[in-house]
Short mmCIF file of C-alpha atoms and ligand atoms in Angstrom, two decimals:
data_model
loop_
_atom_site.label_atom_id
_atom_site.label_comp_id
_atom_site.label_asym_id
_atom_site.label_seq_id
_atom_site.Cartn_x
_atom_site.Cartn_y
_atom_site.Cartn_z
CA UNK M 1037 2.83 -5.45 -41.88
CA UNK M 1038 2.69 -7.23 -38.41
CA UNK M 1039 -0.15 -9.84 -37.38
CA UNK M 1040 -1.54 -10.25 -34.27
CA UNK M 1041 -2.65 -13.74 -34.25
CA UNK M 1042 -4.04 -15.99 -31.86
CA UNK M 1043 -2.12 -18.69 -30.65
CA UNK M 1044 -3.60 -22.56 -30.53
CA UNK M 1045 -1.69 -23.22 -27.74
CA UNK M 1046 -1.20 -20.60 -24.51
CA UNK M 1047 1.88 -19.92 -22.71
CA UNK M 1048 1.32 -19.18 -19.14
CA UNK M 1049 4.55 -19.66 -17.02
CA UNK M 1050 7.63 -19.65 -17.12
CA UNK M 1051 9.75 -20.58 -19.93
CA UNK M 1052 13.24 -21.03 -21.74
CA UNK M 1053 13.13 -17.99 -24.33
CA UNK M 1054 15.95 -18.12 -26.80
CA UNK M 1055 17.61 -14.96 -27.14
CA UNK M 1056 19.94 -13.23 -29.64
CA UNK M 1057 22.40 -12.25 -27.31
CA UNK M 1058 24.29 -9.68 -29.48
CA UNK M 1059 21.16 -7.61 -28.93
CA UNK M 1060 22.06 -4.09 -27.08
CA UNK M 1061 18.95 -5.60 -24.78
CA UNK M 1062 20.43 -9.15 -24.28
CA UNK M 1063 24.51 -7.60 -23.73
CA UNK M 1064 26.08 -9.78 -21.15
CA UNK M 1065 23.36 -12.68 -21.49
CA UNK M 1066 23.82 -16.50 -22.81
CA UNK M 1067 21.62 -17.42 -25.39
CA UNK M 1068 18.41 -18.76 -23.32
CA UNK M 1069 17.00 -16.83 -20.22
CA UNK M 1070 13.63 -18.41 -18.19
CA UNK M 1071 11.19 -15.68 -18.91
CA UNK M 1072 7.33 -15.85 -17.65
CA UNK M 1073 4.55 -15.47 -20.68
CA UNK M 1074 1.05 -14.94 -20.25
CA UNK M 1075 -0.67 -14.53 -23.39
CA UNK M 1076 -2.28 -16.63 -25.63
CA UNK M 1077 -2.17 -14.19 -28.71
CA UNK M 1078 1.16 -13.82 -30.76
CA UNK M 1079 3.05 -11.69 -33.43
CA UNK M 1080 3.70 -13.81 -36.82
CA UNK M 1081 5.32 -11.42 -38.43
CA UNK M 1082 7.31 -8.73 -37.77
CA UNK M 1083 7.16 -5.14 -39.53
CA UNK M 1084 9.27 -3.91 -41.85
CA UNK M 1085 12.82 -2.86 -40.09
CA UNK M 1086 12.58 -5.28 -37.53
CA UNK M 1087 14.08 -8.24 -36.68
CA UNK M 1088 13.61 -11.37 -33.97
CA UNK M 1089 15.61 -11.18 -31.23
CA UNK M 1090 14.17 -14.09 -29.33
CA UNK M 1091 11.59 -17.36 -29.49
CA UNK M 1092 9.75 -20.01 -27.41
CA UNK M 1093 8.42 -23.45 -29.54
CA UNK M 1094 4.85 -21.85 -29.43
CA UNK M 1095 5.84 -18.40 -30.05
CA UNK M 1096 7.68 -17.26 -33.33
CA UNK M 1097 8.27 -13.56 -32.36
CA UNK M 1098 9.09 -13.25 -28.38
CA UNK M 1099 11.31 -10.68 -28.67
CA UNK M 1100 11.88 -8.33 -31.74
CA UNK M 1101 13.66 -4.95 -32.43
CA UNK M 1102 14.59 -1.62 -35.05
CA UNK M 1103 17.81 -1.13 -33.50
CA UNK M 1104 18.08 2.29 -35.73
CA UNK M 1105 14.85 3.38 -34.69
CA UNK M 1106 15.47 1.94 -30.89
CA UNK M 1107 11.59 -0.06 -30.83
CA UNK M 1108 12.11 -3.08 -28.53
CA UNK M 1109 9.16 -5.39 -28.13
CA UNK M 1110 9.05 -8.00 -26.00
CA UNK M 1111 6.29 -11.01 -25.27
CA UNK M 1112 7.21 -12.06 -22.23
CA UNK M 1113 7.18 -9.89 -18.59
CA UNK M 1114 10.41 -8.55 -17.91
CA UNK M 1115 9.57 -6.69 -14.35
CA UNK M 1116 8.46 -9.62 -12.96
CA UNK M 1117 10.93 -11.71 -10.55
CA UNK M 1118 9.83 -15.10 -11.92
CA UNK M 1119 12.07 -13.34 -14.85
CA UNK M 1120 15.51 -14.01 -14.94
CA UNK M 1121 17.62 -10.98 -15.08
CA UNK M 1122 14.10 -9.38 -15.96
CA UNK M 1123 15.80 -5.89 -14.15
CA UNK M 1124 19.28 -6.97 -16.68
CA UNK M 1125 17.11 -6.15 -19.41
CA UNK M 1126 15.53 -3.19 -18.17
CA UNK M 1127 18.74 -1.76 -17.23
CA UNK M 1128 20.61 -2.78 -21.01
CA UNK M 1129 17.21 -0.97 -22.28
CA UNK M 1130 18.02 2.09 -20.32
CA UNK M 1131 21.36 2.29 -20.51
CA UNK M 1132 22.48 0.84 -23.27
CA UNK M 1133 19.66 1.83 -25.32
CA UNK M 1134 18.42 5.32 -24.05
CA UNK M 1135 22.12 5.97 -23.13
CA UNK M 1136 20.39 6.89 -19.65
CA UNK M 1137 23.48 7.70 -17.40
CA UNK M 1138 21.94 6.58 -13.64
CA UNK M 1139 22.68 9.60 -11.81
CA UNK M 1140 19.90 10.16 -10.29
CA UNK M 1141 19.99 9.93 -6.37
CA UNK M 1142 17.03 10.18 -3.87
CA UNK M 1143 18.91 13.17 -2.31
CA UNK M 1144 18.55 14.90 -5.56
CA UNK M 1145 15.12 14.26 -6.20
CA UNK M 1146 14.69 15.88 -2.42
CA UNK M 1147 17.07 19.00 -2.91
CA UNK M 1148 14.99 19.20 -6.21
CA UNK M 1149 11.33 18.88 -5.05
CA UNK M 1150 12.06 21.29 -1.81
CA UNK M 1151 13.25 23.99 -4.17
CA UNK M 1152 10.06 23.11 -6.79
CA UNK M 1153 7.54 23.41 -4.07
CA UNK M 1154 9.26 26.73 -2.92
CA UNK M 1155 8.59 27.94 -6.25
CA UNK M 1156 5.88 27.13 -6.68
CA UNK M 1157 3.94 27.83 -3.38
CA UNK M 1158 6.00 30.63 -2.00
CA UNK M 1159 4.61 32.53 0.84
CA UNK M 1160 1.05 31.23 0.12
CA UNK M 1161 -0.42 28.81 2.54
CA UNK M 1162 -1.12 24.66 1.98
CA UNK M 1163 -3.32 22.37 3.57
CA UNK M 1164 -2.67 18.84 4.01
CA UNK M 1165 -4.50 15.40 5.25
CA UNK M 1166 -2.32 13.62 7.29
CA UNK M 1167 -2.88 10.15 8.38
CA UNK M 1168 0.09 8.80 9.80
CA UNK M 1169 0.50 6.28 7.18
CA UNK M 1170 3.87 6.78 5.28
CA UNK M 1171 2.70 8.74 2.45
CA UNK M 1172 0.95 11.71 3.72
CA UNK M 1173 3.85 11.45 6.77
CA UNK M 1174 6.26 12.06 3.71
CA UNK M 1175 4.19 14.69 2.02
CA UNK M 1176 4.49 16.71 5.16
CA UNK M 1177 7.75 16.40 5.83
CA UNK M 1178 8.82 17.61 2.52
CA UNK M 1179 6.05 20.55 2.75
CA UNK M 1180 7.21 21.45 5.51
CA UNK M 1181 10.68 21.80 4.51
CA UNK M 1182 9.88 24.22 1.61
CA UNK M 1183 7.39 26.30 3.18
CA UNK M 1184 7.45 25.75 7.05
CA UNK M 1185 4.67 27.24 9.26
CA UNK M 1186 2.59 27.81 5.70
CA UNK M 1187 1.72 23.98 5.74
CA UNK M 1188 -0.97 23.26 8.41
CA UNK M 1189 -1.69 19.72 8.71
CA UNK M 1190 -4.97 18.23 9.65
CA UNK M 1191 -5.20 14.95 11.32
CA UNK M 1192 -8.82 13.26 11.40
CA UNK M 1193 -8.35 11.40 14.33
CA UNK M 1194 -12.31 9.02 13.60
CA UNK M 1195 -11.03 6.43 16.91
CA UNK M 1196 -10.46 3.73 14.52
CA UNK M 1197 -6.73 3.59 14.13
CA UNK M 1198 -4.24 1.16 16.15
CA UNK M 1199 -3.69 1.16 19.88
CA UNK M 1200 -1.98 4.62 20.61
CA UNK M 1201 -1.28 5.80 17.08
CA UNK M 1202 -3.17 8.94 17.32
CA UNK M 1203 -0.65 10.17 20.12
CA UNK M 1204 2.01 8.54 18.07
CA UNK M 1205 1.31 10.51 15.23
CA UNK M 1206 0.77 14.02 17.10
CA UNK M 1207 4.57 13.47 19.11
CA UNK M 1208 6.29 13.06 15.33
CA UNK M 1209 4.77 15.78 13.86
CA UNK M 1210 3.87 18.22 16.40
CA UNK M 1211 6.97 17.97 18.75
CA UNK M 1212 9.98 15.77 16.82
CA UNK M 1213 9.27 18.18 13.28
CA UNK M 1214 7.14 20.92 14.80
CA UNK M 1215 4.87 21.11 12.05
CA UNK M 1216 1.90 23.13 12.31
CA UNK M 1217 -0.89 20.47 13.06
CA UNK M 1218 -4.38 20.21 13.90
CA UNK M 1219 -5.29 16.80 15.51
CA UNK M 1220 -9.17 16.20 15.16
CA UNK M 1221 -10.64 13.72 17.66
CA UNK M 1222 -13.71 13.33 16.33
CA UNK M 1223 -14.18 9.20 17.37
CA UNK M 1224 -17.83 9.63 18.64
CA UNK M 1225 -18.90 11.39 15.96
CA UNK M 1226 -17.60 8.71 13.66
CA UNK M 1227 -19.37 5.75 15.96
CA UNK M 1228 -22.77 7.16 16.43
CA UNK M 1229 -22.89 7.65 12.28
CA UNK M 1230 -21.37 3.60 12.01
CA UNK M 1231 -23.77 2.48 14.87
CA UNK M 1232 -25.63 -0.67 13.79
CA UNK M 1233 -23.99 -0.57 10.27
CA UNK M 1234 -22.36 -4.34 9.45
CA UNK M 1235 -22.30 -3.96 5.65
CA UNK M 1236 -18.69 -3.45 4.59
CA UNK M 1237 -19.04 -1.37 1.94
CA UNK M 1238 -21.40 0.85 3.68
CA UNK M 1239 -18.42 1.10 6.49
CA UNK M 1240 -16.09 2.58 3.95
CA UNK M 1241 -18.81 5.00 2.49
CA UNK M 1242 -19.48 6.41 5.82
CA UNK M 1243 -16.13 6.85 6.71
CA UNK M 1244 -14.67 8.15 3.64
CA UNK M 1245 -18.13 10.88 3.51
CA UNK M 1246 -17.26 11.94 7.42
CA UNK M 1247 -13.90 11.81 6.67
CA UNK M 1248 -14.18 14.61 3.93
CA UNK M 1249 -16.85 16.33 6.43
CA UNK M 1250 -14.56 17.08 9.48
CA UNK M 1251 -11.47 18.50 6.90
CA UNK M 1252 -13.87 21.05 5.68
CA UNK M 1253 -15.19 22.25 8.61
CA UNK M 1254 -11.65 22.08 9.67
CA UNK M 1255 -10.12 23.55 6.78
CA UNK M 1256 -13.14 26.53 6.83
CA UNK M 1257 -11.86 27.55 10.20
CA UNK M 1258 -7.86 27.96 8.87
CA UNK M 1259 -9.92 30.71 5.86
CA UNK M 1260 -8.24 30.82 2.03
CA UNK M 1261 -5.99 28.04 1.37
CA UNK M 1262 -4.04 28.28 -2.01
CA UNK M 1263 -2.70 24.58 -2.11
CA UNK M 1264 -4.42 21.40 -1.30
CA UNK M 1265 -1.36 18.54 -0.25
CA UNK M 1266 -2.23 15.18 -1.61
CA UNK M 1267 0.36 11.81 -0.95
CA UNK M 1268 -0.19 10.60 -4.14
CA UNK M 1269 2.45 7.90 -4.97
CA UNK M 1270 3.17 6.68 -8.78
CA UNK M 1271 0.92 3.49 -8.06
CA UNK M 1272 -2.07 5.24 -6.97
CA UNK M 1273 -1.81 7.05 -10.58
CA UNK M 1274 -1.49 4.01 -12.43
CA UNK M 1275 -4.25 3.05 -10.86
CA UNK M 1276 -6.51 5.52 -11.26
CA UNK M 1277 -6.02 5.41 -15.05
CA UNK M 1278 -7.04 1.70 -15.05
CA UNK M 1279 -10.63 1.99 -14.12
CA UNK M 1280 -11.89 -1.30 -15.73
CA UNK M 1281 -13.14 -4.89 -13.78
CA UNK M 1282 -15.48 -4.74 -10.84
CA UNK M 1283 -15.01 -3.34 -7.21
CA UNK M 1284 -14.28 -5.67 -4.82
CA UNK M 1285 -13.55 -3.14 -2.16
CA UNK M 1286 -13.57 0.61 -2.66
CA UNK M 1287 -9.80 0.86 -1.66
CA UNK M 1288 -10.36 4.92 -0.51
CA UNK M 1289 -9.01 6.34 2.02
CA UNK M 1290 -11.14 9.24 1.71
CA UNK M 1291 -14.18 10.27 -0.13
CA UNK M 1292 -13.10 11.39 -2.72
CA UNK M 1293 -11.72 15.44 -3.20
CA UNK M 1294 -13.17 17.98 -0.56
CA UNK M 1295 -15.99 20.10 -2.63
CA UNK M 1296 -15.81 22.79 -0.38
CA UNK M 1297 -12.66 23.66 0.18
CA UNK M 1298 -11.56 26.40 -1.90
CA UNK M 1299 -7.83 26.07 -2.99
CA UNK M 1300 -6.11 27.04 -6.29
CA UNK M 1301 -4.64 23.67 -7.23
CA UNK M 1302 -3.34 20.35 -5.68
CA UNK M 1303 0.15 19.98 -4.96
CA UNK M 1304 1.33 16.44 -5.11
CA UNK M 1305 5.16 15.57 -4.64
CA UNK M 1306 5.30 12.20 -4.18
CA UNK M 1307 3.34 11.60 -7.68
CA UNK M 1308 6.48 9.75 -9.43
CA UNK M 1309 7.67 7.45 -6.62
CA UNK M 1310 7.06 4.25 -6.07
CA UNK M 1311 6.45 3.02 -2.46
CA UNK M 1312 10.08 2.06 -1.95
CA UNK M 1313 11.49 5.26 -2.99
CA UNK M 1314 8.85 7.07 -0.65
CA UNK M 1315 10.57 5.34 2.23
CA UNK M 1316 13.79 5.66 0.74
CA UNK M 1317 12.80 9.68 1.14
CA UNK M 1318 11.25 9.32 4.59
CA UNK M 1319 14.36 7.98 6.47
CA UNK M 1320 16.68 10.88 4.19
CA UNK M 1321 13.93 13.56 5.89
CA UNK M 1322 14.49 11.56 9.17
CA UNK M 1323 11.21 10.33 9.96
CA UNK M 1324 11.31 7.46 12.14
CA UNK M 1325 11.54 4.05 11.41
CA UNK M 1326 8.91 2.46 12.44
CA UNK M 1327 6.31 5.27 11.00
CA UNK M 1328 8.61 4.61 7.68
CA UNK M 1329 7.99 0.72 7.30
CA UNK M 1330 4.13 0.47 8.79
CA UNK M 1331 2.95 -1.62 7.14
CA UNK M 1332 -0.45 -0.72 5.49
CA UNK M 1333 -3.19 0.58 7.18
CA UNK M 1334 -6.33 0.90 5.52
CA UNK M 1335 -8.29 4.16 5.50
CA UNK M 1336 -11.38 2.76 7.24
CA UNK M 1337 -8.78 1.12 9.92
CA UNK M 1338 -10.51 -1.07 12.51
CA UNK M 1339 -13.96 -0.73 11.44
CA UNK M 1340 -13.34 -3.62 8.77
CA UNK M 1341 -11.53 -5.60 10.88
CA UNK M 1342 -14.65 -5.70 13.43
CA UNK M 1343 -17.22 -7.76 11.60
CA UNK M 1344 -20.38 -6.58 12.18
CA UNK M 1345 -21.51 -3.76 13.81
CA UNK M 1346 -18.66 -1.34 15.61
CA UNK M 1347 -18.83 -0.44 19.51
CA UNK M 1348 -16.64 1.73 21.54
CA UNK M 1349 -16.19 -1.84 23.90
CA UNK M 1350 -14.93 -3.88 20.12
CA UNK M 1351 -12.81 -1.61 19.25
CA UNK M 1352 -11.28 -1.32 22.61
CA UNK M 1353 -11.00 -5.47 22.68
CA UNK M 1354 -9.63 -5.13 19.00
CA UNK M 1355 -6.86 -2.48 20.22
CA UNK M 1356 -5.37 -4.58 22.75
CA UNK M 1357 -5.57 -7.91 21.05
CA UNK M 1358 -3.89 -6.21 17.63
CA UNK M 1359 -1.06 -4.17 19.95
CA UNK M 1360 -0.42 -7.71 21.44
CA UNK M 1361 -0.33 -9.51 17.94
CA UNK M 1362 2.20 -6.91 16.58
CA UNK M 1363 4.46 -6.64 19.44
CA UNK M 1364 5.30 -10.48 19.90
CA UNK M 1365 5.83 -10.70 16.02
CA UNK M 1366 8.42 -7.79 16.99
CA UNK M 1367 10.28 -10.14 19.28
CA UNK M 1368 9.86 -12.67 17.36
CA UNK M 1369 11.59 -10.67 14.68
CA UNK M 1370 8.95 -11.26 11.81
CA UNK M 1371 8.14 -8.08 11.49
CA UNK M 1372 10.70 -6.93 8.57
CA UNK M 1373 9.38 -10.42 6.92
CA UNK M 1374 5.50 -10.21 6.95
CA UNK M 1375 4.03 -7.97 4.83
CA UNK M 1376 0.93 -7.04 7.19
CA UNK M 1377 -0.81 -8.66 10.19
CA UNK M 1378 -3.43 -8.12 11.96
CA UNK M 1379 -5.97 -9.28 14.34
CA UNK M 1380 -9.85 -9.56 13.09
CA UNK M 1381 -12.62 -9.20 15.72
CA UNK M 1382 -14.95 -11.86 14.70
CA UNK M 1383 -18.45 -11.53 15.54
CA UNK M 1384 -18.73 -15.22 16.83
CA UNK M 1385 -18.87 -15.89 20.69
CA UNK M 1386 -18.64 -19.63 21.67
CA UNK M 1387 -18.27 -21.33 24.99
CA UNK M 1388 -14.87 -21.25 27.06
CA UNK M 1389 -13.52 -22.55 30.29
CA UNK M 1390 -11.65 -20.29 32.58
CA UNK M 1391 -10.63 -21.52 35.96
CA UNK M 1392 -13.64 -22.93 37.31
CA UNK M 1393 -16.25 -20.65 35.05
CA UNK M 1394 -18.02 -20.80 31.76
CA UNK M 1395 -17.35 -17.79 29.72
CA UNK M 1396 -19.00 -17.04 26.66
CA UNK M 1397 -16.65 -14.39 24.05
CA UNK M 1398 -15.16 -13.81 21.34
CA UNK M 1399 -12.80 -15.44 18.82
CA UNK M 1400 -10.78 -13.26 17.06
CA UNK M 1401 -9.09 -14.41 13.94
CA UNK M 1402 -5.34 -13.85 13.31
CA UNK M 1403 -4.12 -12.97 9.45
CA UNK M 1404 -0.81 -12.38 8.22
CA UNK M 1405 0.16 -12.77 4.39
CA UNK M 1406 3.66 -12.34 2.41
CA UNK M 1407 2.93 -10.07 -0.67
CA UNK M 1408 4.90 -8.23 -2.80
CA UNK M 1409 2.13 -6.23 -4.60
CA UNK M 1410 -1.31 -6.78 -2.26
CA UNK M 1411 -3.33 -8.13 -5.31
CA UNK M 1412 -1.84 -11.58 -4.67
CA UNK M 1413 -0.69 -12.49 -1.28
CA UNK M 1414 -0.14 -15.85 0.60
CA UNK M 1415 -1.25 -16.61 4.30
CA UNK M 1416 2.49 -16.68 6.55
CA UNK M 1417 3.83 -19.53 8.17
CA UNK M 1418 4.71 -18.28 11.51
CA UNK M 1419 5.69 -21.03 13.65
CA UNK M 1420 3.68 -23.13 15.84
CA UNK M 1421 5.94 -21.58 18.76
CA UNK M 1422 5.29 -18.13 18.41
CA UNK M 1423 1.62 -18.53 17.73
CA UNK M 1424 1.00 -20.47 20.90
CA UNK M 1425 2.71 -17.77 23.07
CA UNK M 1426 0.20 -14.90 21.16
CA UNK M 1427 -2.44 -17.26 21.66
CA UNK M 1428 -2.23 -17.58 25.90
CA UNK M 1429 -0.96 -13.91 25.55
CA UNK M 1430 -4.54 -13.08 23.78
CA UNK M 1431 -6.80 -15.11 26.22
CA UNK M 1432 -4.86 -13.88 29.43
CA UNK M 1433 -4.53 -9.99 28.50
CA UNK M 1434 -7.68 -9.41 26.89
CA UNK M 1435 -10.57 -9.58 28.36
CA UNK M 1436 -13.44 -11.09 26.59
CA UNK M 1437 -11.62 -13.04 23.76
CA UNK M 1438 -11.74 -16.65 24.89
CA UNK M 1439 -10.80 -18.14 21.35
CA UNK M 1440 -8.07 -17.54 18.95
CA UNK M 1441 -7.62 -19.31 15.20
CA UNK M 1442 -5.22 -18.30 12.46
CA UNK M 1443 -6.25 -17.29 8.97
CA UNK M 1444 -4.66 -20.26 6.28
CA UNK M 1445 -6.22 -18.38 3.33
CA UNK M 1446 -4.60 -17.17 0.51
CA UNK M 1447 -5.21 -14.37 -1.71
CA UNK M 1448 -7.18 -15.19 -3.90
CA UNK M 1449 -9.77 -16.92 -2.81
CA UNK M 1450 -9.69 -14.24 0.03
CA UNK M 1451 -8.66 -11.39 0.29
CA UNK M 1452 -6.22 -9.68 3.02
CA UNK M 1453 -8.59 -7.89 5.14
CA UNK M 1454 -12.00 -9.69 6.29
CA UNK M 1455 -14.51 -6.85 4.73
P1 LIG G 917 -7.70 -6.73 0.30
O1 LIG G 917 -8.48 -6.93 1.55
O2 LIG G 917 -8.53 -6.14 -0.81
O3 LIG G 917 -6.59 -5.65 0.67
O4 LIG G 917 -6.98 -7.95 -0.14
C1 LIG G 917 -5.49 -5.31 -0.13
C2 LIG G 917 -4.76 -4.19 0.59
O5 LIG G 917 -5.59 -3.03 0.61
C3 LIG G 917 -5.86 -2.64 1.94
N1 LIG G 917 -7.26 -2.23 2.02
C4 LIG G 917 -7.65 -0.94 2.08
N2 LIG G 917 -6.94 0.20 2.09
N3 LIG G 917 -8.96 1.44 2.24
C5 LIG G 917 -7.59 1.39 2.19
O6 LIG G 917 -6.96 2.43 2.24
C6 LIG G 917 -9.74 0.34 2.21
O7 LIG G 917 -10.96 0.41 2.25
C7 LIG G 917 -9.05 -0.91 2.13
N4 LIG G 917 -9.47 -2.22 2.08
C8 LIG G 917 -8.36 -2.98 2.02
C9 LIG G 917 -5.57 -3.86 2.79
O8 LIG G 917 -5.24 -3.51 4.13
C10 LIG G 917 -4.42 -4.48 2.03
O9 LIG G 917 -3.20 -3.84 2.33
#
């Protein structure tokens, strides 16, 4: 019988596992590979049929297998990069263990999906959120390709996405894949119900409730839908199967399911990719580019990135600032490199000098983090250089903002986005 016991001493790091490197797992390995543990709990013994395949000085069973039965167990993180040739033993699992043969190609899995959702929808009609970010976009596309004019689209325009992406996002989809799409500009409505409101999390409820208001009284107006289009990408379900720990920020786009839209069942295609391969899928379907590697948005857009309460004149100061922010890291070709950034709208005014006159505005706060996964993330070191020029760009172009600083926080302590 194996023991789980707990180790006296914990291993969190990385370390120099020894491996048996006639395993199938370990083919084509020497006979130590730095590995990262994080436990502080350990097998002693291993069942019957098993054997140890690997070991650390504080850990007697790192790696162990049944090669007859094919159970591999390992202690240590093998996805993770601070593992060496973590994907190595992945792939030996896969391919020299499954016998897995690699053909799959992201071609396929499009030829494959088009002619699922064909099936499965024929000439019945599906409705679809689209936000412009690179899921939904992709979600379309491939809707669209099975069942044409069927899929309407609604964009909820609320007023508080990035200088000119609204129109952005109408030209792709309307004119460039003439999809069937409703654009909603519905930005007052959104302001008047967010007047006043500073409290972040209250921001995101509102939102994500008015959000789910305007696509039903949109989707009422289109009659019976059958299917109801969700972007859902592999991480999303992961994630949604995790509920534990405490919310630090409800991370949802939207409010949840629309209650009153009547549809048979949800359709979603993109439920087994990861984000990669969703790109990967939007440049095969030719969407462009730059819609393909934007980098995240969040749902509530600019409303937590003004702290405090939200005006029509902030958000208009935030659009120029941010459009100016992204477009120098552009030319300063960053922009492949850092994994978002963003201006913040702070809510502090403090005394300037312009010419010959006081002024009195804002600062806005400049953030921009390298992450591979957005739980942990580290502030960017863009140089000196380039943040000067955005800096005199900021203070000349946009009126009221008389003071710019740069974010040097990691995450944790804080997080990416200021609320
Ligand atoms: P934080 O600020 O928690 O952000 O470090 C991690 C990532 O999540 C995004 N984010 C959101 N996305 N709705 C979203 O769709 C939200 O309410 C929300 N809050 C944060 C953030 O932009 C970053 O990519």
């Amino acid at each position: 019988m194996e023991q789980l016991v707990l180790g006296t001493k914990r291993e969190f790091g990385t370390l120099d596992v020894k491996i048996d490197n006639s395993s199938l797992l370990f083919k084509g390995f020497s006979n130590t590979n730095v590995c990262l543990m994080t436990h502080n709990d350990f097998v002693s013994k291993v069942p019957d049929g098993f054997k140890i395949t690997g070991v650390t000085p504080d850990c007697p069973v790192a790696v162990m297998e049944n090669e007859d039965k094919k159970f591999y167990g390992l202690q240590f993180h093998p996805e993770v990069n601070d593992t060496k040739n973590g994907v190595k033993i992945i792939e030996n699992f896969l391919y020299n263990v499954c016998k897995c043969s690699g053909e799959w190609k992201m071609s396929s899995f499009i030829e494959t999906t088009i002619k699922g959702l064909k099936e499965q929808i024929g000439d019945k009609k599906a409705l679809l959120a689209l936000s412009g970010g690179v899921d939904s976009s992709v979600a379309a596309v491939l809707l669209h390709k099975a069942i044409g004019k069927n899929l309407t689209c609604i964009f909820v325009d609320h007023g508080l996405l990035r200088k000119n992406e609204g129109d952005e996002v109408e030209e792709i989809f309307k004119n460039q894949f003439d999809i069937n799409l409703i654009r909603v500009n519905v930005k007052d409505r959104f302001l008047s119900r967010l007047k006043d409101v500073t409290e972040p999390e209250l921001k995101r409820k509102i939102i994500g409730e008015e959000f789910i208001r305007v696509f039903e009284e949109e989707a009422k107006k289109i009659g019976t839908v059958d299917y109801l289009v969700q972007g859902t990408i592999y991480p999303d379900v992961i994630e949604s199967g995790v509920g534990k720990g405490q919310t630090i920020k409800s991370h949802h786009n939207v409010g949840g399911l629309p209650e009153h839209v009547s549809f048979k069942e949800i359709v979603e295609p993109l439920r087994d990719l990861f984000k990669d391969e969703v790109r990967k899928t939007g440049l095969e379907l030719g969407i462009p580019e730059n819609l393909v590697f934007r980098q995240p948005f969040p749902g509530p857009g600019l409303a937590i990135r003004i702290i405090g309460d939200i005006t029509d004149d902030k958000l208009n100061i935030l659009k120029d600032a941010d459009a100016i922010f992204r477009e120098e890291i552009k030319i300063a070709n960053l922009d492949k490199e850092l994994n978002q950034y963003f201006v913040v709208l702070t809510n502090l005014k403090s005394v300037g000098v312009m010419g010959d006159e006081r002024t009195y505005d804002y600062t806005v706060a400049l953030r921009s983090v390298k992450t591979s996964d957005f739980m942990t993330a580290t502030w960017s070191r863009i140089p000196y250089d380039i943040l000067e020029k955005i800096s005199v760009r900021l203070v000349n172009e946009v009126k009221h903002i008389n003071r710019v600083v740069y974010d040097i926080t990691s995450k944790p302590p804080a997080t990416i986005e200021w609320e």
